[in-house]
Each structure stands twice: as structure tokens, then as C-alpha cells.
mmCIF file of C-alpha atoms in Angstrom:
data_model
loop_
_atom_site.group_PDB
_atom_site.id
_atom_site.type_symbol
_atom_site.label_atom_id
_atom_site.label_comp_id
_atom_site.label_asym_id
_atom_site.label_seq_id
_atom_site.Cartn_x
_atom_site.Cartn_y
_atom_site.Cartn_z
ATOM 1 C CA MET A 1 -59.904 79.195 -36.168
ATOM 2 C CA ASN A 2 -56.457 78.077 -35.106
ATOM 3 C CA ALA A 3 -56.132 74.735 -33.314
ATOM 4 C CA PHE A 4 -53.775 76.247 -30.703
ATOM 5 C CA LEU A 5 -55.131 79.175 -28.729
ATOM 6 C CA PRO A 6 -54.473 81.473 -25.763
ATOM 7 C CA ALA A 7 -56.017 80.332 -22.485
ATOM 8 C CA ASN A 8 -56.980 81.562 -19.027
ATOM 9 C CA ILE A 9 -53.825 80.264 -17.402
ATOM 10 C CA LEU A 10 -53.463 79.837 -13.642
ATOM 11 C CA ILE A 11 -50.063 80.443 -12.043
ATOM 12 C CA PRO A 12 -49.657 79.510 -8.347
ATOM 13 C CA GLN A 13 -48.736 82.194 -5.842
ATOM 14 C CA VAL A 14 -46.631 80.053 -3.512
ATOM 15 C CA ASP A 15 -43.539 80.451 -1.368
ATOM 16 C CA SER A 16 -41.659 77.623 -3.109
ATOM 17 C CA MET A 17 -42.061 76.934 -6.823
ATOM 18 C CA GLU A 18 -39.546 74.101 -6.464
ATOM 19 C CA LYS A 19 -41.944 72.289 -4.147
ATOM 20 C CA TRP A 20 -44.873 73.116 -6.422
ATOM 21 C CA ALA A 21 -43.609 71.679 -9.743
ATOM 22 C CA VAL A 22 -43.203 67.902 -10.154
ATOM 23 C CA ILE A 23 -42.374 65.765 -13.163
ATOM 24 C CA ALA A 24 -44.856 64.065 -15.511
ATOM 25 C CA CYS A 25 -46.855 61.258 -13.899
ATOM 26 C CA ASP A 26 -45.661 58.629 -16.389
ATOM 27 C CA GLN A 27 -41.989 58.952 -15.457
ATOM 28 C CA PHE A 28 -40.029 56.782 -12.969
ATOM 29 C CA THR A 29 -42.897 54.297 -12.810
ATOM 30 C CA SER A 30 -40.512 51.564 -11.623
ATOM 31 C CA ASP A 31 -38.699 53.800 -9.173
ATOM 32 C CA PRO A 32 -40.882 54.388 -6.078
ATOM 33 C CA ALA A 33 -37.874 55.898 -4.338
ATOM 34 C CA TYR A 34 -37.968 58.826 -6.783
ATOM 35 C CA TRP A 35 -41.567 59.627 -5.869
ATOM 36 C CA ALA A 36 -40.803 59.151 -2.170
ATOM 37 C CA ARG A 37 -38.084 61.811 -2.459
ATOM 38 C CA VAL A 38 -40.514 64.115 -4.281
ATOM 39 C CA ALA A 39 -43.014 63.717 -1.446
ATOM 40 C CA GLU A 40 -40.312 64.478 1.106
ATOM 41 C CA THR A 41 -39.223 67.592 -0.809
ATOM 42 C CA ALA A 42 -42.793 68.883 -1.165
ATOM 43 C CA GLY A 43 -43.586 68.300 2.487
ATOM 44 C CA ASP A 44 -46.781 70.100 3.522
ATOM 45 C CA ALA A 45 -46.361 72.907 0.991
ATOM 46 C CA PRO A 46 -48.785 73.371 -1.935
ATOM 47 C CA SER A 47 -47.615 71.034 -4.679
ATOM 48 C CA THR A 48 -48.776 69.591 -7.989
ATOM 49 C CA LEU A 49 -47.861 66.222 -6.462
ATOM 50 C CA ARG A 50 -51.267 66.417 -4.760
ATOM 51 C CA LEU A 51 -53.005 67.186 -8.060
ATOM 52 C CA ILE A 52 -51.727 64.255 -10.144
ATOM 53 C CA LEU A 53 -51.671 60.465 -9.869
ATOM 54 C CA PRO A 54 -48.163 59.064 -10.436
ATOM 55 C CA GLU A 55 -48.452 55.983 -12.624
ATOM 56 C CA ALA A 56 -46.267 54.189 -10.112
ATOM 57 C CA GLU A 57 -49.490 53.987 -8.050
ATOM 58 C CA LEU A 58 -51.661 52.426 -10.765
ATOM 59 C CA GLY A 59 -53.085 49.126 -9.561
ATOM 60 C CA THR A 60 -52.072 49.775 -5.964
ATOM 61 C CA PRO A 61 -54.477 49.949 -2.982
ATOM 62 C CA GLN A 62 -53.996 53.725 -2.666
ATOM 63 C CA GLU A 63 -55.037 54.522 -6.263
ATOM 64 C CA ALA A 64 -58.769 55.074 -5.618
ATOM 65 C CA ALA A 65 -58.257 57.029 -2.405
ATOM 66 C CA HIS A 66 -55.622 59.221 -4.023
ATOM 67 C CA THR A 67 -57.913 59.965 -6.975
ATOM 68 C CA GLU A 68 -60.614 61.286 -4.618
ATOM 69 C CA GLU A 69 -58.049 63.289 -2.685
ATOM 70 C CA ILE A 70 -56.795 64.921 -5.909
ATOM 71 C CA ASN A 71 -60.223 66.336 -6.700
ATOM 72 C CA ARG A 72 -60.709 67.617 -3.138
ATOM 73 C CA THR A 73 -57.286 69.286 -3.170
ATOM 74 C CA MET A 74 -58.015 71.031 -6.462
ATOM 75 C CA GLU A 75 -61.185 72.501 -4.987
ATOM 76 C CA ALA A 76 -59.316 73.559 -1.851
ATOM 77 C CA TYR A 77 -56.533 75.277 -3.805
ATOM 78 C CA LEU A 78 -59.111 77.191 -5.836
ATOM 79 C CA ALA A 79 -61.169 78.136 -2.783
ATOM 80 C CA ASN A 80 -58.068 79.391 -0.961
ATOM 81 C CA GLY A 81 -57.126 81.725 -3.820
ATOM 82 C CA LEU A 82 -53.840 79.939 -4.513
ATOM 83 C CA PHE A 83 -53.773 80.926 -8.198
ATOM 84 C CA ARG A 84 -53.534 84.134 -10.151
ATOM 85 C CA THR A 85 -55.362 84.018 -13.493
ATOM 86 C CA TYR A 86 -53.820 85.409 -16.668
ATOM 87 C CA GLU A 87 -56.710 85.657 -19.093
ATOM 88 C CA ASN A 88 -56.458 85.052 -22.833
ATOM 89 C CA SER A 89 -52.695 84.536 -22.606
ATOM 90 C CA PHE A 90 -49.813 82.251 -23.455
ATOM 91 C CA VAL A 91 -46.719 81.520 -21.364
ATOM 92 C CA TYR A 92 -43.363 81.470 -23.143
ATOM 93 C CA VAL A 93 -41.157 78.852 -21.449
ATOM 94 C CA GLU A 94 -37.411 78.305 -21.491
ATOM 95 C CA ARG A 95 -36.314 75.036 -19.890
ATOM 96 C CA THR A 96 -32.622 74.435 -19.280
ATOM 97 C CA LEU A 97 -32.063 70.671 -19.566
ATOM 98 C CA GLN A 98 -29.487 68.490 -17.828
ATOM 99 C CA ASN A 99 -27.072 68.774 -20.767
ATOM 100 C CA GLY A 100 -27.234 72.585 -20.665
ATOM 101 C CA SER A 101 -29.346 73.057 -23.782
ATOM 102 C CA VAL A 102 -32.488 75.201 -23.588
ATOM 103 C CA ARG A 103 -35.861 73.972 -24.849
ATOM 104 C CA LYS A 104 -38.208 76.785 -25.879
ATOM 105 C CA GLY A 105 -41.964 76.365 -25.739
ATOM 106 C CA LEU A 106 -45.285 78.177 -25.563
ATOM 107 C CA VAL A 107 -48.061 77.099 -23.172
ATOM 108 C CA GLY A 108 -51.575 77.489 -24.549
ATOM 109 C CA MET A 109 -54.594 75.315 -25.201
ATOM 110 C CA VAL A 110 -55.300 72.955 -28.088
ATOM 111 C CA ASP A 111 -58.785 72.532 -29.519
ATOM 112 C CA LEU A 112 -59.800 68.902 -28.973
ATOM 113 C CA GLU A 113 -62.178 69.108 -31.935
ATOM 114 C CA ALA A 114 -59.035 69.342 -34.082
ATOM 115 C CA TYR A 115 -57.371 66.292 -32.487
ATOM 116 C CA ASP A 116 -57.907 62.608 -33.227
ATOM 117 C CA TYR A 117 -55.619 59.890 -31.889
ATOM 118 C CA ASN A 118 -57.164 57.023 -33.875
ATOM 119 C CA PRO A 119 -55.166 55.286 -36.638
ATOM 120 C CA GLY A 120 -55.969 56.735 -40.034
ATOM 121 C CA SER A 121 -56.785 60.150 -38.608
ATOM 122 C CA THR A 122 -56.718 63.121 -40.988
ATOM 123 C CA SER A 123 -57.171 65.758 -38.282
ATOM 124 C CA ALA A 124 -54.947 68.819 -37.923
ATOM 125 C CA VAL A 125 -53.577 67.472 -34.615
ATOM 126 C CA ARG A 126 -52.557 63.809 -34.438
ATOM 127 C CA ALA A 127 -50.763 61.324 -32.249
ATOM 128 C CA THR A 128 -47.290 60.278 -33.339
ATOM 129 C CA GLU A 129 -47.503 56.808 -31.794
ATOM 130 C CA ARG A 130 -50.307 54.297 -31.419
ATOM 131 C CA THR A 131 -52.519 55.018 -28.434
ATOM 132 C CA VAL A 132 -52.972 52.147 -25.985
ATOM 133 C CA THR A 133 -56.641 52.604 -25.102
ATOM 134 C CA GLU A 134 -56.261 50.543 -21.919
ATOM 135 C CA ARG A 135 -54.137 53.361 -20.499
ATOM 136 C CA ILE A 136 -56.959 55.907 -20.776
ATOM 137 C CA PRO A 137 -59.511 54.773 -18.103
ATOM 138 C CA PRO A 138 -57.238 55.344 -15.050
ATOM 139 C CA ARG A 139 -56.595 58.868 -16.284
ATOM 140 C CA GLN A 140 -60.295 59.385 -16.963
ATOM 141 C CA ARG A 141 -61.075 58.570 -13.345
ATOM 142 C CA VAL A 142 -58.891 61.517 -12.321
ATOM 143 C CA ARG A 143 -60.004 64.009 -14.991
ATOM 144 C CA ARG A 144 -63.729 63.192 -15.085
ATOM 145 C CA ASN A 145 -64.518 65.075 -11.859
ATOM 146 C CA ALA A 146 -61.471 67.335 -11.779
ATOM 147 C CA SER A 147 -61.866 71.105 -11.644
ATOM 148 C CA LEU A 148 -58.317 71.708 -12.923
ATOM 149 C CA GLU A 149 -55.915 70.340 -15.488
ATOM 150 C CA LEU A 150 -52.140 70.580 -15.426
ATOM 151 C CA PRO A 151 -50.167 69.862 -18.606
ATOM 152 C CA HIS A 152 -47.225 67.601 -19.268
ATOM 153 C CA ILE A 153 -48.105 67.354 -22.979
ATOM 154 C CA LEU A 154 -45.576 68.557 -25.548
ATOM 155 C CA LEU A 155 -47.151 69.451 -28.887
ATOM 156 C CA LEU A 156 -44.791 69.686 -31.858
ATOM 157 C CA CYS A 157 -44.819 71.972 -34.897
ATOM 158 C CA ASP A 158 -42.644 71.348 -37.962
ATOM 159 C CA ASP A 159 -41.500 74.951 -38.198
ATOM 160 C CA ASP A 160 -38.192 74.697 -40.033
ATOM 161 C CA ARG A 161 -38.310 78.430 -40.855
ATOM 162 C CA LYS A 162 -38.721 79.222 -37.140
ATOM 163 C CA VAL A 163 -41.469 81.794 -37.616
ATOM 164 C CA LEU A 164 -43.739 80.849 -34.685
ATOM 165 C CA LEU A 165 -41.944 80.678 -31.314
ATOM 166 C CA GLU A 166 -38.565 82.189 -32.015
ATOM 167 C CA PRO A 167 -39.849 85.788 -32.513
ATOM 168 C CA ILE A 168 -41.279 85.611 -28.972
ATOM 169 C CA GLY A 169 -37.949 84.458 -27.582
ATOM 170 C CA ALA A 170 -36.207 87.356 -29.282
ATOM 171 C CA LYS A 171 -38.412 89.781 -27.307
ATOM 172 C CA LYS A 172 -38.487 87.943 -23.985
ATOM 173 C CA GLU A 173 -36.696 90.715 -22.072
ATOM 174 C CA SER A 174 -39.674 93.002 -22.721
ATOM 175 C CA LEU A 175 -42.147 90.427 -21.373
ATOM 176 C CA THR A 176 -43.330 90.035 -17.776
ATOM 177 C CA LYS A 177 -41.460 87.218 -16.045
ATOM 178 C CA LEU A 178 -43.876 84.870 -14.242
ATOM 179 C CA TYR A 179 -41.450 82.383 -12.708
ATOM 180 C CA ASP A 180 -37.735 81.577 -12.673
ATOM 181 C CA PHE A 181 -36.423 78.699 -10.530
ATOM 182 C CA ASP A 182 -34.580 75.380 -10.327
ATOM 183 C CA LEU A 183 -36.665 72.218 -10.682
ATOM 184 C CA MET A 184 -36.329 69.431 -8.112
ATOM 185 C CA GLU A 185 -34.521 66.113 -8.595
ATOM 186 C CA GLY A 186 -32.060 67.337 -11.230
ATOM 187 C CA GLY A 187 -34.805 68.615 -13.524
ATOM 188 C CA GLY A 188 -32.796 71.662 -14.592
ATOM 189 C CA HIS A 189 -34.047 75.247 -14.617
ATOM 190 C CA ILE A 190 -37.258 76.820 -15.935
ATOM 191 C CA THR A 191 -38.300 80.387 -16.704
ATOM 192 C CA GLY A 192 -41.717 81.544 -17.860
ATOM 193 C CA TYR A 193 -42.828 84.822 -19.462
ATOM 194 C CA LEU A 194 -46.337 86.195 -19.991
ATOM 195 C CA VAL A 195 -47.412 86.531 -23.630
ATOM 196 C CA SER A 196 -50.610 88.547 -23.912
ATOM 197 C CA GLY A 197 -52.157 91.477 -25.742
ATOM 198 C CA GLU A 198 -50.353 92.506 -28.926
ATOM 199 C CA GLU A 199 -47.680 89.808 -28.607
ATOM 200 C CA ALA A 200 -50.321 87.068 -28.322
ATOM 201 C CA ALA A 201 -52.265 88.504 -31.266
ATOM 202 C CA ALA A 202 -49.089 88.666 -33.371
ATOM 203 C CA PHE A 203 -48.363 85.008 -32.624
ATOM 204 C CA GLU A 204 -51.910 84.020 -33.585
ATOM 205 C CA ASP A 205 -51.515 85.855 -36.903
ATOM 206 C CA ARG A 206 -48.277 83.996 -37.611
ATOM 207 C CA LEU A 207 -49.934 80.698 -36.690
ATOM 208 C CA THR A 208 -52.858 81.397 -39.042
ATOM 209 C CA ALA A 209 -50.421 81.914 -41.916
ATOM 210 C CA TYR A 210 -48.377 78.853 -40.917
ATOM 211 C CA THR A 211 -51.483 76.636 -40.788
ATOM 212 C CA ALA A 212 -52.664 77.854 -44.187
ATOM 213 C CA ALA A 213 -49.273 76.950 -45.710
ATOM 214 C CA CYS A 214 -49.161 73.380 -44.320
ATOM 215 C CA PRO A 215 -51.058 71.696 -47.214
ATOM 216 C CA GLU A 216 -48.567 73.109 -49.714
ATOM 217 C CA LYS A 217 -45.619 72.106 -47.498
ATOM 218 C CA TYR A 218 -46.651 68.433 -47.562
ATOM 219 C CA GLN A 219 -48.260 68.353 -51.002
ATOM 220 C CA ASP A 220 -45.886 65.672 -52.323
ATOM 221 C CA LEU A 221 -46.903 63.206 -49.601
ATOM 222 C CA PRO A 222 -49.856 60.816 -49.862
ATOM 223 C CA GLY A 223 -52.101 61.577 -46.907
ATOM 224 C CA ALA A 224 -53.775 64.548 -45.250
ATOM 225 C CA SER A 225 -51.720 67.553 -44.216
ATOM 226 C CA LEU A 226 -50.699 67.903 -40.572
ATOM 227 C CA VAL A 227 -50.343 71.016 -38.402
ATOM 228 C CA PHE A 228 -49.343 69.628 -34.990
ATOM 229 C CA ALA A 229 -48.114 66.247 -33.741
ATOM 230 C CA VAL A 230 -48.134 65.085 -30.120
ATOM 231 C CA GLY A 231 -44.555 64.506 -29.008
ATOM 232 C CA ASP A 232 -45.053 63.640 -25.318
ATOM 233 C CA GLY A 233 -48.173 62.986 -23.265
ATOM 234 C CA ASN A 234 -50.418 61.546 -25.978
ATOM 235 C CA HIS A 235 -52.323 59.347 -23.512
ATOM 236 C CA SER A 236 -53.100 62.367 -21.349
ATOM 237 C CA LEU A 237 -54.349 64.282 -24.377
ATOM 238 C CA ALA A 238 -56.358 61.228 -25.449
ATOM 239 C CA THR A 239 -57.910 61.221 -21.978
ATOM 240 C CA ALA A 240 -58.930 64.867 -22.351
ATOM 241 C CA LYS A 241 -60.470 64.012 -25.716
ATOM 242 C CA SER A 242 -62.337 61.007 -24.280
ATOM 243 C CA CYS A 243 -63.760 63.047 -21.399
ATOM 244 C CA TYR A 244 -64.857 65.768 -23.819
ATOM 245 C CA GLU A 245 -66.587 63.185 -26.013
ATOM 246 C CA GLU A 246 -68.367 61.879 -22.906
ATOM 247 C CA LEU A 247 -69.553 65.415 -22.156
ATOM 248 C CA LYS A 248 -70.893 65.822 -25.690
ATOM 249 C CA ALA A 249 -72.733 62.495 -25.491
ATOM 250 C CA LYS A 250 -74.425 63.582 -22.249
ATOM 251 C CA ASN A 251 -75.430 66.946 -23.728
ATOM 252 C CA PRO A 252 -76.773 66.272 -27.242
ATOM 253 C CA GLY A 253 -77.553 69.432 -29.166
ATOM 254 C CA VAL A 254 -75.885 71.690 -26.591
ATOM 255 C CA ASP A 255 -73.389 74.262 -27.870
ATOM 256 C CA LEU A 256 -70.103 73.394 -26.128
ATOM 257 C CA SER A 257 -67.905 75.611 -28.268
ATOM 258 C CA ASN A 258 -66.994 77.758 -25.262
ATOM 259 C CA HIS A 259 -66.920 74.988 -22.671
ATOM 260 C CA PRO A 260 -63.449 74.736 -21.076
ATOM 261 C CA ALA A 261 -63.470 70.924 -21.426
ATOM 262 C CA ARG A 262 -63.322 71.337 -25.216
ATOM 263 C CA TYR A 263 -59.686 72.383 -24.837
ATOM 264 C CA ALA A 264 -56.558 71.019 -23.178
ATOM 265 C CA LEU A 265 -53.523 72.879 -21.904
ATOM 266 C CA VAL A 266 -50.275 71.922 -23.679
ATOM 267 C CA GLU A 267 -46.821 73.266 -24.401
ATOM 268 C CA LEU A 268 -46.031 73.883 -28.072
ATOM 269 C CA VAL A 269 -42.405 73.147 -29.071
ATOM 270 C CA ASN A 270 -40.734 73.500 -32.438
ATOM 271 C CA LEU A 271 -39.531 70.148 -33.767
ATOM 272 C CA HIS A 272 -36.456 72.013 -35.048
ATOM 273 C CA ASP A 273 -35.511 73.410 -31.637
ATOM 274 C CA GLU A 274 -31.808 72.629 -31.178
ATOM 275 C CA SER A 275 -32.444 71.064 -27.762
ATOM 276 C CA LEU A 276 -34.739 68.322 -29.085
ATOM 277 C CA GLU A 277 -32.964 65.020 -29.556
ATOM 278 C CA PHE A 278 -34.686 61.836 -30.683
ATOM 279 C CA GLU A 279 -33.282 58.719 -29.068
ATOM 280 C CA PRO A 280 -34.044 55.279 -30.579
ATOM 281 C CA ILE A 281 -35.886 52.704 -28.488
ATOM 282 C CA HIS A 282 -34.532 49.208 -29.124
ATOM 283 C CA ARG A 283 -36.289 45.837 -28.811
ATOM 284 C CA VAL A 284 -35.390 42.679 -26.889
ATOM 285 C CA VAL A 285 -37.345 39.443 -27.280
ATOM 286 C CA PHE A 286 -37.224 37.117 -24.260
ATOM 287 C CA GLY A 287 -38.197 33.455 -24.035
ATOM 288 C CA ALA A 288 -37.405 32.415 -27.624
ATOM 289 C CA GLU A 289 -34.463 30.789 -29.358
ATOM 290 C CA PRO A 290 -32.683 33.558 -31.302
ATOM 291 C CA ALA A 291 -32.155 31.311 -34.330
ATOM 292 C CA GLN A 292 -35.894 30.676 -34.561
ATOM 293 C CA VAL A 293 -36.695 34.380 -34.368
ATOM 294 C CA LEU A 294 -34.173 35.193 -37.106
ATOM 295 C CA SER A 295 -35.469 32.369 -39.289
ATOM 296 C CA ALA A 296 -38.997 33.729 -38.978
ATOM 297 C CA LEU A 297 -37.779 37.251 -39.753
ATOM 298 C CA ARG A 298 -36.085 36.060 -42.931
ATOM 299 C CA MET A 299 -39.239 34.206 -43.957
ATOM 300 C CA ALA A 300 -41.325 37.320 -43.341
ATOM 301 C CA TYR A 301 -39.053 39.293 -45.649
ATOM 302 C CA PRO A 302 -37.792 36.787 -48.265
ATOM 303 C CA ASP A 303 -36.014 39.527 -50.233
ATOM 304 C CA ALA A 304 -33.924 40.509 -47.200
ATOM 305 C CA ARG A 305 -30.149 40.269 -47.501
ATOM 306 C CA GLU A 306 -27.528 39.520 -44.859
ATOM 307 C CA GLY A 307 -25.432 42.510 -43.872
ATOM 308 C CA GLU A 308 -26.011 46.227 -44.214
ATOM 309 C CA GLY A 309 -27.141 47.689 -47.530
ATOM 310 C CA ASP A 310 -29.783 49.859 -49.147
ATOM 311 C CA GLY A 311 -33.113 49.612 -47.402
ATOM 312 C CA HIS A 312 -34.069 49.123 -43.760
ATOM 313 C CA VAL A 313 -31.120 47.761 -41.799
ATOM 314 C CA ILE A 314 -32.094 45.691 -38.750
ATOM 315 C CA ARG A 315 -29.105 44.916 -36.547
ATOM 316 C CA TYR A 316 -29.420 42.006 -34.141
ATOM 317 C CA LEU A 317 -27.365 40.506 -31.313
ATOM 318 C CA TYR A 318 -27.551 37.581 -28.915
ATOM 319 C CA GLY A 319 -24.861 35.945 -26.809
ATOM 320 C CA ASN A 320 -21.647 36.637 -28.693
ATOM 321 C CA ALA A 321 -23.361 36.779 -32.096
ATOM 322 C CA ARG A 322 -23.756 40.025 -34.042
ATOM 323 C CA GLY A 323 -25.289 40.587 -37.427
ATOM 324 C CA ALA A 324 -27.595 42.641 -39.605
ATOM 325 C CA LEU A 325 -30.385 42.058 -42.070
ATOM 326 C CA THR A 326 -31.343 44.562 -44.789
ATOM 327 C CA VAL A 327 -34.919 44.697 -46.069
ATOM 328 C CA PRO A 328 -34.926 46.320 -49.540
ATOM 329 C CA ASP A 329 -37.850 48.418 -50.821
ATOM 330 C CA PRO A 330 -39.701 48.400 -47.469
ATOM 331 C CA ALA A 331 -43.366 49.337 -47.283
ATOM 332 C CA ALA A 332 -42.925 51.319 -44.059
ATOM 333 C CA GLN A 333 -41.136 54.650 -43.855
ATOM 334 C CA LEU A 334 -38.911 53.639 -40.918
ATOM 335 C CA ALA A 335 -36.916 50.570 -39.933
ATOM 336 C CA VAL A 336 -38.838 50.391 -36.668
ATOM 337 C CA GLY A 337 -42.045 49.965 -38.678
ATOM 338 C CA THR A 338 -40.555 47.075 -40.647
ATOM 339 C CA LEU A 339 -39.331 45.326 -37.480
ATOM 340 C CA GLN A 340 -42.390 45.997 -35.312
ATOM 341 C CA SER A 341 -44.753 44.754 -38.016
ATOM 342 C CA PHE A 342 -42.922 41.422 -37.993
ATOM 343 C CA LEU A 343 -42.728 41.192 -34.197
ATOM 344 C CA ASP A 344 -46.440 41.905 -33.745
ATOM 345 C CA ARG A 345 -47.386 39.116 -36.167
ATOM 346 C CA TRP A 346 -44.820 36.601 -34.932
ATOM 347 C CA MET A 347 -45.516 37.064 -31.203
ATOM 348 C CA GLU A 348 -49.287 36.785 -31.475
ATOM 349 C CA GLY A 349 -50.467 33.758 -29.510
ATOM 350 C CA ARG A 350 -46.987 32.696 -28.385
ATOM 351 C CA SER A 351 -46.983 31.946 -24.673
ATOM 352 C CA GLY A 352 -43.845 32.453 -22.645
ATOM 353 C CA VAL A 353 -42.448 35.010 -25.112
ATOM 354 C CA SER A 354 -42.215 38.685 -24.178
ATOM 355 C CA LEU A 355 -40.994 41.880 -25.760
ATOM 356 C CA ASP A 356 -39.346 44.778 -23.963
ATOM 357 C CA TYR A 357 -38.482 48.285 -25.165
ATOM 358 C CA ILE A 358 -35.003 49.370 -24.174
ATOM 359 C CA HIS A 359 -33.187 52.723 -24.095
ATOM 360 C CA GLY A 360 -29.469 52.435 -24.797
ATOM 361 C CA ALA A 361 -27.503 49.896 -26.843
ATOM 362 C CA GLU A 362 -25.340 49.002 -23.848
ATOM 363 C CA VAL A 363 -28.425 47.850 -21.932
ATOM 364 C CA VAL A 364 -29.431 45.665 -24.886
ATOM 365 C CA GLU A 365 -25.925 44.180 -24.889
ATOM 366 C CA GLU A 366 -26.264 43.225 -21.244
ATOM 367 C CA LEU A 367 -29.770 41.778 -21.555
ATOM 368 C CA THR A 368 -28.971 39.632 -24.578
ATOM 369 C CA ARG A 369 -26.243 37.753 -22.743
ATOM 370 C CA ARG A 370 -29.086 35.839 -21.146
ATOM 371 C CA PRO A 371 -30.232 32.581 -22.736
ATOM 372 C CA LYS A 372 -33.254 32.776 -25.040
ATOM 373 C CA ALA A 373 -32.910 36.506 -25.605
ATOM 374 C CA ILE A 374 -32.316 38.393 -28.836
ATOM 375 C CA GLY A 375 -31.997 42.125 -29.256
ATOM 376 C CA PHE A 376 -32.660 44.360 -32.236
ATOM 377 C CA LEU A 377 -30.838 47.690 -32.457
ATOM 378 C CA LEU A 378 -32.659 50.404 -34.347
ATOM 379 C CA PRO A 379 -31.156 53.503 -35.960
ATOM 380 C CA PRO A 380 -32.023 56.913 -34.537
ATOM 381 C CA MET A 381 -34.958 58.618 -36.186
ATOM 382 C CA LYS A 382 -34.189 61.912 -37.898
ATOM 383 C CA LYS A 383 -36.393 64.726 -36.640
ATOM 384 C CA GLU A 384 -37.298 65.799 -40.162
ATOM 385 C CA GLU A 385 -38.759 62.331 -40.777
ATOM 386 C CA LEU A 386 -41.453 62.648 -38.105
ATOM 387 C CA PHE A 387 -44.168 64.669 -39.827
ATOM 388 C CA PRO A 388 -43.760 63.022 -43.273
ATOM 389 C CA THR A 389 -43.928 59.575 -41.626
ATOM 390 C CA VAL A 390 -47.083 60.377 -39.656
ATOM 391 C CA ILE A 391 -48.680 61.742 -42.834
ATOM 392 C CA HIS A 392 -47.559 58.768 -44.965
ATOM 393 C CA ASP A 393 -47.893 55.832 -42.539
ATOM 394 C CA GLY A 394 -50.304 57.183 -39.945
ATOM 395 C CA VAL A 395 -49.253 56.787 -36.318
ATOM 396 C CA LEU A 396 -45.806 55.337 -35.761
ATOM 397 C CA PRO A 397 -45.255 51.952 -34.127
ATOM 398 C CA ARG A 398 -45.360 52.226 -30.346
ATOM 399 C CA LYS A 399 -42.089 53.125 -28.677
ATOM 400 C CA THR A 400 -40.495 54.490 -31.851
ATOM 401 C CA PHE A 401 -38.469 57.252 -30.247
ATOM 402 C CA SER A 402 -37.896 59.088 -27.000
ATOM 403 C CA MET A 403 -37.606 62.854 -26.733
ATOM 404 C CA GLY A 404 -34.736 63.168 -24.290
ATOM 405 C CA GLU A 405 -34.080 61.633 -20.898
ATOM 406 C CA ALA A 406 -36.620 61.118 -18.101
ATOM 407 C CA HIS A 407 -35.383 64.108 -16.063
ATOM 408 C CA ASP A 408 -35.992 66.367 -19.063
ATOM 409 C CA LYS A 409 -39.703 65.582 -19.373
ATOM 410 C CA ARG A 410 -42.161 68.349 -18.677
ATOM 411 C CA PHE A 411 -42.925 69.303 -15.080
ATOM 412 C CA TYR A 412 -46.451 70.229 -13.975
ATOM 413 C CA LEU A 413 -46.587 73.953 -13.279
ATOM 414 C CA GLU A 414 -49.359 75.970 -14.981
ATOM 415 C CA ALA A 415 -53.030 75.052 -14.596
ATOM 416 C CA ARG A 416 -56.408 75.772 -16.180
ATOM 417 C CA LYS A 417 -60.027 75.378 -15.056
ATOM 418 C CA ILE A 418 -61.883 72.681 -17.019
ATOM 419 C CA ARG A 419 -65.294 72.875 -15.334
ATOM 420 C CA LEU A 420 -67.921 75.600 -15.561
#
């Protein structure tokens, strides 16, 4: 059986889809004004804002009350007949991003039995970055008693031949259009088409052949073959997995193969889609003398050479100083792995020292003008390196790359029942 399947997908029947769809809960966590504007835009209309817990609220007094309200609102939306169900279907999505490019995807459900986020996993579906288990419980409190799920997860396939999604896009004009509207807060435009019947079956046949060919595709790499990698939303998918494991533990010996909680709604995107851009995430260490950090880095890699050369190049800056260190014959696949391995070991037990993950070299430049701050600039990750690195190294170091800007993250829109 394929790990990605058609689902009974719920599409809201509302007057304003713009008010309905809101961005992923883990975006703009330090910008309460963004979420205040979202609330103002949604007003009293039906909205996914009332079905999710923005992470900006984690640890606040309203978190518990909001969690209870989410579950009540889900039940109310279902009872009021807000949704139309499209059974055993996919939704083909075209999302126009802020830069004008169009990201193509297919909404369906992933089998959680085929997914494992733990380091060393050999499952068909894996995380790309290390899962921070402390981030799962707040999400569990929402999902555990929820009747619905709404996806912001982007699942990636390494389809360089473009045999999976692109044939659907070529026929989109013959498909039933489900929605077509502008997203709020500069989120761009989104259009969705129903994929069912013969078109859905044809996709499943192509996916079966693609999955069967994956072991041969990666046969030169040490490590188990990989079919899908989680690009965005891994902690939400890990939460779905954790809740499903809880359900299994409470029902020993019960056949849950058809239970809706065994699956999670996601959007499948081709890694080789022209719209996907991987942005590097740089590091800044605060509270330490830069010279001491560099000395420790050189001691950690005694074969490292000053300047840029063959190997992993780690560029650094502090104050007016600029430089680079090259680590030859590195054990990790990526420069971020070489640097993060050092930082994790060096920072352990050091009080008063902190590490931040920064988008944009210009921001690093500004931050490292402060005393006791040193920045490390990392090269962009090539898209074609992702699957081989996950297979070879396991999950990547946390905050390895970002898939586009915050406004381009997935918006909540489709839904699926997860309770019997």
C-alpha cells in the first residue's frame, strides 16, 4: 500500500474563503500584531483561526481556554453542516507566492504507520530535521480531543522526472475547481481542484511505480531508501503520530487499520518544483568572546585551515572582523552539520551563552556588531542534497534550511475528520 493516499476531504461552504484560511500556527510567533489583524479580518465569520492554536499563545493565560474552545467550535461547524465532503479524493493546489512563482501540490493523507520522526529512522516517511519533543505536548492537548484536523504540513517527494504531480497540473482545466481566492495578509493566491475517480487512481498507480523505484534510485547511499521527507510542519505530523500511538496503546489488539487517526492530512510537493527555494539559516552566538569560540572551533577540528578551500567552509564575523575556516574531509554531509556538531558540544553547560538562528546575512551583520557576539554564515543547501543527506546522516541539524518566507507557508484550508 502507498504511504500517501486519497482522503475524505472537507471543504468549507462559506461566504468568504479569505476569512476562512489562515496561516500556519507556528508563523509570526513574535508578532502578536499579525494575529490581531487576522482576528480583525476574520471577524465573526467561520474561520480556521478558531480551529487552531497560534503558537504566539503558548504559555499565555488564554492557552487552556482557547484549546477547549477549539474543540467546541469544531463540533459546532460539523453540526451546522459547514463542510462538503469529497470522499476518496485528492485536491490539486496551485499557490501563487509573493514573488509570483506558483507552488504545485496535492492534498491527501499520509499513513502514520509509514512515518517515524526519531533519529536513525528507516521508515518510508521521515523528518528532515531533529524533532524537539518538548514542542509536541501543547499540540497534543489540541489534537487529543479534536474531531477535525487541518493541515499545514508540506511533504516532499524527490521526483526529478516529474512523473507524480505534474501530469495532474497538465489536466487541471478538466478538473472541478473547488476554490480560487486571494489569501489574507499578503499570502498570495490559491486555487484548488478536485482529483477523484480515474485521475486519482492514475496518480496512485504512478506513485506505486515511483515508490518501487526508490531503492534503486538511492542504491549508492549507505542507509535505508526514502520515499517522502517532511519539509514543513514536522512537529504537527509528530503530534499526529504521538496521538495515534496513544490510541494504539489504549486499544491493544484492536484493528485500527481503518481508523481515521491512523492518517494525517498533508500537502505533497515535489522537491524539484521551480517555486521551492531553500534559504540558509545562520547562527549567532551571544555572551562569549569571539576569539574563544574560534579557538575552540579550531581545536575541535585540528585539520581545519584558514580561508576557503576544499571541504566545509564556515564563514565567521564579529565586530569588524571577517574570516573563514575550511574543514577538510568532514564526517557530515553539510557544513551546517559540521558547525552545529561543534556548537552543541561547546555550549553544553555554559551559562550566560546563547545561540540564535537567523534568516538573512544582513541581520547577522547587524547582530554581530554587539560585544560578545559572533556569527557564522552558512552556504545555501542545494535541493538535490536533501534526500541523500537524510538517508546518509539521518535527520539534519535543527534549523538547517527554510522553505521560503513566512508569508509563503501553508494556510489552513481543507479539513478531515479524525474521530469515529
